């Protein structure tokens, strides 16, 4: 009789294999790993090739591509934290995504409104971005406080990324 609590089974006395793992799946996993290795190698070569004289929109002191990339990567991080915290409602996740992307776009607007050498300064986009950016963290924080039990790693992720996200805002505030 097989132990249902143990996900590892031994079919014929040979090496133990996790339930649901077949030789075909292992072969496909190896193919995926090799393919992704080649993709990463190609990406590394492209970065090395472009790193020599490559510059994007930097002479004006603004790198718009940084803001586009950050809107994707930061939003993925916030959504993952929200999911770990137990926010699984699609409408809530869409709101978190919208607020986070708005925060990033306000950062881009702050940079655009205050180019290097400008004689005027506005902080409105920065402060609007702070309001938009706080919204996901308030929702996630509420979810963590309201939960019956929260794994320690989730709290660690929440606290560390909260600090990292706010250090980005602090850096922009100090810049202006």
PDB file of C-alpha atoms in Angstrom:
ATOM      1  CA  UNK A   1       0.000   0.000   0.000  1.00  0.00           C
ATOM      2  CA  UNK A   2       1.373   3.355  -1.077  1.00  0.00           C
ATOM      3  CA  UNK A   3       1.811   6.131   1.468  1.00  0.00           C
ATOM      4  CA  UNK A   4      -0.428   8.989   0.228  1.00  0.00           C
ATOM      5  CA  UNK A   5       1.342  11.621   2.336  1.00  0.00           C
ATOM      6  CA  UNK A   6       4.652  10.866   0.641  1.00  0.00           C
ATOM      7  CA  UNK A   7       4.877  12.253  -2.904  1.00  0.00           C
ATOM      8  CA  UNK A   8       7.769   9.926  -3.734  1.00  0.00           C
ATOM      9  CA  UNK A   9       7.015   6.408  -4.933  1.00  0.00           C
ATOM     10  CA  UNK A  10       9.170   3.418  -5.750  1.00  0.00           C
ATOM     11  CA  UNK A  11       7.662   1.310  -8.503  1.00  0.00           C
ATOM     12  CA  UNK A  12      10.128  -1.523  -8.922  1.00  0.00           C
ATOM     13  CA  UNK A  13      12.700  -1.001  -6.191  1.00  0.00           C
ATOM     14  CA  UNK A  14      14.781   1.309  -8.375  1.00  0.00           C
ATOM     15  CA  UNK A  15      15.467   4.971  -7.654  1.00  0.00           C
ATOM     16  CA  UNK A  16      12.581   6.885  -6.097  1.00  0.00           C
ATOM     17  CA  UNK A  17      10.760   9.243  -8.459  1.00  0.00           C
ATOM     18  CA  UNK A  18       8.296  11.965  -7.474  1.00  0.00           C
ATOM     19  CA  UNK A  19       4.663  11.289  -8.394  1.00  0.00           C
ATOM     20  CA  UNK A  20       3.790  12.553 -11.869  1.00  0.00           C
ATOM     21  CA  UNK A  21       7.389  12.662 -13.066  1.00  0.00           C
ATOM     22  CA  UNK A  22       7.978  10.562 -16.146  1.00  0.00           C
ATOM     23  CA  UNK A  23      11.018   9.987 -18.309  1.00  0.00           C
ATOM     24  CA  UNK A  24       9.315  12.062 -21.033  1.00  0.00           C
ATOM     25  CA  UNK A  25       8.835  15.005 -18.682  1.00  0.00           C
ATOM     26  CA  UNK A  26      12.437  14.782 -17.531  1.00  0.00           C
ATOM     27  CA  UNK A  27      13.619  14.783 -21.163  1.00  0.00           C
ATOM     28  CA  UNK A  28      11.448  17.839 -21.956  1.00  0.00           C
ATOM     29  CA  UNK A  29      12.811  19.593 -18.852  1.00  0.00           C
ATOM     30  CA  UNK A  30      16.335  18.982 -20.085  1.00  0.00           C
ATOM     31  CA  UNK A  31      15.396  20.362 -23.514  1.00  0.00           C
ATOM     32  CA  UNK A  32      13.882  23.464 -21.906  1.00  0.00           C
ATOM     33  CA  UNK A  33      16.980  23.978 -19.762  1.00  0.00           C
ATOM     34  CA  UNK A  34      19.283  23.673 -22.775  1.00  0.00           C
ATOM     35  CA  UNK A  35      17.105  26.029 -24.828  1.00  0.00           C
ATOM     36  CA  UNK A  36      16.974  28.633 -22.077  1.00  0.00           C
ATOM     37  CA  UNK A  37      20.718  28.325 -21.569  1.00  0.00           C
ATOM     38  CA  UNK A  38      21.222  29.112 -25.262  1.00  0.00           C
ATOM     39  CA  UNK A  39      18.790  32.032 -25.009  1.00  0.00           C
ATOM     40  CA  UNK A  40      20.641  33.489 -22.010  1.00  0.00           C
ATOM     41  CA  UNK A  41      23.977  33.006 -23.749  1.00  0.00           C
ATOM     42  CA  UNK A  42      22.642  34.850 -26.789  1.00  0.00           C
ATOM     43  CA  UNK A  43      21.338  37.633 -24.574  1.00  0.00           C
ATOM     44  CA  UNK A  44      24.725  37.935 -22.821  1.00  0.00           C
ATOM     45  CA  UNK A  45      26.498  38.129 -26.184  1.00  0.00           C
ATOM     46  CA  UNK A  46      24.072  40.818 -27.364  1.00  0.00           C
ATOM     47  CA  UNK A  47      24.671  42.853 -24.193  1.00  0.00           C
ATOM     48  CA  UNK A  48      28.436  42.607 -24.652  1.00  0.00           C
ATOM     49  CA  UNK A  49      28.124  43.624 -28.308  1.00  0.00           C
ATOM     50  CA  UNK A  50      25.839  46.584 -27.572  1.00  0.00           C
ATOM     51  CA  UNK A  51      27.706  47.724 -24.462  1.00  0.00           C
ATOM     52  CA  UNK A  52      30.547  49.249 -26.459  1.00  0.00           C
ATOM     53  CA  UNK A  53      29.053  52.411 -27.990  1.00  0.00           C
ATOM     54  CA  UNK A  54      25.368  51.804 -27.433  1.00  0.00           C
ATOM     55  CA  UNK A  55      23.376  54.619 -25.811  1.00  0.00           C
ATOM     56  CA  UNK A  56      19.592  55.098 -25.690  1.00  0.00           C
ATOM     57  CA  UNK A  57      18.165  58.621 -25.290  1.00  0.00           C
ATOM     58  CA  UNK A  58      20.789  59.425 -22.568  1.00  0.00           C
ATOM     59  CA  UNK A  59      22.172  62.715 -23.871  1.00  0.00           C
ATOM     60  CA  UNK A  60      19.031  64.468 -22.670  1.00  0.00           C
ATOM     61  CA  UNK A  61      19.469  62.893 -19.229  1.00  0.00           C
ATOM     62  CA  UNK A  62      16.427  60.674 -19.631  1.00  0.00           C
ATOM     63  CA  UNK A  63      16.250  56.947 -20.307  1.00  0.00           C
ATOM     64  CA  UNK A  64      12.618  56.192 -21.156  1.00  0.00           C
ATOM     65  CA  UNK A  65      13.360  52.517 -21.713  1.00  0.00           C
ATOM     66  CA  UNK A  66      14.350  52.211 -18.044  1.00  0.00           C
ATOM     67  CA  UNK A  67      10.844  53.294 -17.069  1.00  0.00           C
ATOM     68  CA  UNK A  68       9.171  50.868 -19.476  1.00  0.00           C
ATOM     69  CA  UNK A  69      11.273  47.967 -18.189  1.00  0.00           C
ATOM     70  CA  UNK A  70      10.680  48.968 -14.581  1.00  0.00           C
ATOM     71  CA  UNK A  71       6.926  49.109 -15.120  1.00  0.00           C
ATOM     72  CA  UNK A  72       7.062  45.426 -16.071  1.00  0.00           C
ATOM     73  CA  UNK A  73       9.588  44.107 -13.543  1.00  0.00           C
ATOM     74  CA  UNK A  74       8.344  46.089 -10.538  1.00  0.00           C
ATOM     75  CA  UNK A  75       4.754  45.172 -11.304  1.00  0.00           C
ATOM     76  CA  UNK A  76       5.588  41.473 -11.534  1.00  0.00           C
ATOM     77  CA  UNK A  77       7.285  41.700  -8.127  1.00  0.00           C
ATOM     78  CA  UNK A  78       4.336  43.493  -6.525  1.00  0.00           C
ATOM     79  CA  UNK A  79       1.827  41.032  -7.987  1.00  0.00           C
ATOM     80  CA  UNK A  80       3.870  38.074  -6.714  1.00  0.00           C
ATOM     81  CA  UNK A  81       4.015  39.613  -3.247  1.00  0.00           C
ATOM     82  CA  UNK A  82       0.256  40.192  -3.368  1.00  0.00           C
ATOM     83  CA  UNK A  83      -0.319  36.570  -4.379  1.00  0.00           C
ATOM     84  CA  UNK A  84       1.969  35.298  -1.596  1.00  0.00           C
ATOM     85  CA  UNK A  85       0.033  37.483   0.833  1.00  0.00           C
ATOM     86  CA  UNK A  86      -3.214  35.848  -0.281  1.00  0.00           C
ATOM     87  CA  UNK A  87      -4.632  38.478  -2.641  1.00  0.00           C
ATOM     88  CA  UNK A  88      -6.030  36.277  -5.394  1.00  0.00           C
ATOM     89  CA  UNK A  89      -9.073  38.273  -6.504  1.00  0.00           C
ATOM     90  CA  UNK A  90      -8.519  39.193 -10.164  1.00  0.00           C
ATOM     91  CA  UNK A  91     -10.122  42.627  -9.773  1.00  0.00           C
ATOM     92  CA  UNK A  92      -7.842  43.427  -6.814  1.00  0.00           C
ATOM     93  CA  UNK A  93      -4.774  42.268  -8.762  1.00  0.00           C
ATOM     94  CA  UNK A  94      -5.778  44.439 -11.732  1.00  0.00           C
ATOM     95  CA  UNK A  95      -6.058  47.419  -9.366  1.00  0.00           C
ATOM     96  CA  UNK A  96      -2.620  46.661  -7.916  1.00  0.00           C
ATOM     97  CA  UNK A  97      -1.166  46.413 -11.422  1.00  0.00           C
ATOM     98  CA  UNK A  98      -2.748  49.718 -12.463  1.00  0.00           C
ATOM     99  CA  UNK A  99      -1.563  51.557  -9.347  1.00  0.00           C
ATOM    100  CA  UNK A 100       1.981  50.215  -9.696  1.00  0.00           C
ATOM    101  CA  UNK A 101       2.245  51.060 -13.395  1.00  0.00           C
ATOM    102  CA  UNK A 102       0.860  54.547 -12.633  1.00  0.00           C
ATOM    103  CA  UNK A 103       3.581  54.987 -10.001  1.00  0.00           C
ATOM    104  CA  UNK A 104       6.264  54.131 -12.559  1.00  0.00           C
ATOM    105  CA  UNK A 105       4.766  56.424 -15.183  1.00  0.00           C
ATOM    106  CA  UNK A 106       4.681  59.285 -12.669  1.00  0.00           C
ATOM    107  CA  UNK A 107       8.394  58.651 -12.076  1.00  0.00           C
ATOM    108  CA  UNK A 108       9.000  58.941 -15.813  1.00  0.00           C
ATOM    109  CA  UNK A 109       6.936  62.146 -15.872  1.00  0.00           C
ATOM    110  CA  UNK A 110       8.969  63.518 -12.940  1.00  0.00           C
ATOM    111  CA  UNK A 111      12.180  62.906 -14.854  1.00  0.00           C
ATOM    112  CA  UNK A 112      10.741  64.383 -18.068  1.00  0.00           C
ATOM    113  CA  UNK A 113       9.391  67.478 -16.305  1.00  0.00           C
ATOM    114  CA  UNK A 114      12.753  68.217 -14.680  1.00  0.00           C
ATOM    115  CA  UNK A 115      15.470  67.648 -17.295  1.00  0.00           C
ATOM    116  CA  UNK A 116      19.096  68.381 -16.404  1.00  0.00           C
ATOM    117  CA  UNK A 117      19.808  72.104 -16.521  1.00  0.00           C
ATOM    118  CA  UNK A 118      16.170  73.097 -16.076  1.00  0.00           C
ATOM    119  CA  UNK A 119      15.630  76.329 -14.162  1.00  0.00           C
ATOM    120  CA  UNK A 120      12.230  75.262 -12.840  1.00  0.00           C
ATOM    121  CA  UNK A 121      11.383  72.305 -10.651  1.00  0.00           C
ATOM    122  CA  UNK A 122       8.137  70.502 -10.038  1.00  0.00           C
ATOM    123  CA  UNK A 123       7.607  67.692  -7.570  1.00  0.00           C
ATOM    124  CA  UNK A 124       3.935  67.061  -8.427  1.00  0.00           C
ATOM    125  CA  UNK A 125       4.580  63.898 -10.485  1.00  0.00           C
ATOM    126  CA  UNK A 126       6.744  62.542  -7.680  1.00  0.00           C
ATOM    127  CA  UNK A 127       4.082  63.061  -5.022  1.00  0.00           C
ATOM    128  CA  UNK A 128       1.311  61.710  -7.266  1.00  0.00           C
ATOM    129  CA  UNK A 129       3.498  58.659  -7.900  1.00  0.00           C
ATOM    130  CA  UNK A 130       3.965  58.198  -4.150  1.00  0.00           C
ATOM    131  CA  UNK A 131       0.187  58.127  -3.644  1.00  0.00           C
ATOM    132  CA  UNK A 132      -0.314  55.647  -6.493  1.00  0.00           C
ATOM    133  CA  UNK A 133       2.651  53.540  -5.379  1.00  0.00           C
ATOM    134  CA  UNK A 134       1.479  53.340  -1.758  1.00  0.00           C
ATOM    135  CA  UNK A 135      -1.835  51.755  -2.727  1.00  0.00           C
ATOM    136  CA  UNK A 136      -0.571  48.208  -3.472  1.00  0.00           C
ATOM    137  CA  UNK A 137       1.528  48.204  -0.288  1.00  0.00           C
ATOM    138  CA  UNK A 138      -1.466  49.271   1.813  1.00  0.00           C
ATOM    139  CA  UNK A 139      -3.553  46.472   0.276  1.00  0.00           C
ATOM    140  CA  UNK A 140      -0.840  43.864   0.806  1.00  0.00           C
ATOM    141  CA  UNK A 141      -0.117  45.100   4.336  1.00  0.00           C
ATOM    142  CA  UNK A 142      -3.806  44.929   5.202  1.00  0.00           C
ATOM    143  CA  UNK A 143      -3.992  41.388   3.836  1.00  0.00           C
ATOM    144  CA  UNK A 144      -1.003  40.318   5.933  1.00  0.00           C
ATOM    145  CA  UNK A 145      -2.403  41.879   9.114  1.00  0.00           C
ATOM    146  CA  UNK A 146      -5.872  40.419   8.534  1.00  0.00           C
ATOM    147  CA  UNK A 147      -4.562  36.891   7.830  1.00  0.00           C
ATOM    148  CA  UNK A 148      -4.809  34.218  10.502  1.00  0.00           C
ATOM    149  CA  UNK A 149      -1.319  32.968   9.769  1.00  0.00           C
ATOM    150  CA  UNK A 150       1.457  34.362   7.571  1.00  0.00           C
ATOM    151  CA  UNK A 151       4.586  32.376   6.693  1.00  0.00           C
ATOM    152  CA  UNK A 152       7.774  34.080   7.799  1.00  0.00           C
ATOM    153  CA  UNK A 153       9.216  34.154   4.293  1.00  0.00           C
ATOM    154  CA  UNK A 154       6.218  36.195   3.088  1.00  0.00           C
ATOM    155  CA  UNK A 155       6.800  38.793   5.802  1.00  0.00           C
ATOM    156  CA  UNK A 156      10.494  38.844   4.881  1.00  0.00           C
ATOM    157  CA  UNK A 157       9.697  39.365   1.212  1.00  0.00           C
ATOM    158  CA  UNK A 158       7.181  42.089   2.057  1.00  0.00           C
ATOM    159  CA  UNK A 159       9.540  44.013   4.343  1.00  0.00           C
ATOM    160  CA  UNK A 160      12.622  43.706   2.129  1.00  0.00           C
ATOM    161  CA  UNK A 161      10.885  44.695  -1.092  1.00  0.00           C
ATOM    162  CA  UNK A 162       9.017  47.502   0.689  1.00  0.00           C
ATOM    163  CA  UNK A 163      12.397  48.906   1.704  1.00  0.00           C
ATOM    164  CA  UNK A 164      13.847  48.446  -1.804  1.00  0.00           C
ATOM    165  CA  UNK A 165      10.839  50.058  -3.502  1.00  0.00           C
ATOM    166  CA  UNK A 166      10.966  53.007  -1.117  1.00  0.00           C
ATOM    167  CA  UNK A 167      14.720  53.401  -1.566  1.00  0.00           C
ATOM    168  CA  UNK A 168      14.010  53.995  -5.255  1.00  0.00           C
ATOM    169  CA  UNK A 169      11.544  56.752  -4.314  1.00  0.00           C
ATOM    170  CA  UNK A 170      14.022  58.185  -1.814  1.00  0.00           C
ATOM    171  CA  UNK A 171      16.707  58.223  -4.503  1.00  0.00           C
ATOM    172  CA  UNK A 172      14.440  60.131  -6.891  1.00  0.00           C
ATOM    173  CA  UNK A 173      13.428  62.571  -4.160  1.00  0.00           C
ATOM    174  CA  UNK A 174      17.090  63.228  -3.328  1.00  0.00           C
ATOM    175  CA  UNK A 175      17.836  63.718  -7.018  1.00  0.00           C
ATOM    176  CA  UNK A 176      15.360  66.607  -7.222  1.00  0.00           C
TER     177      UNK A 176
END
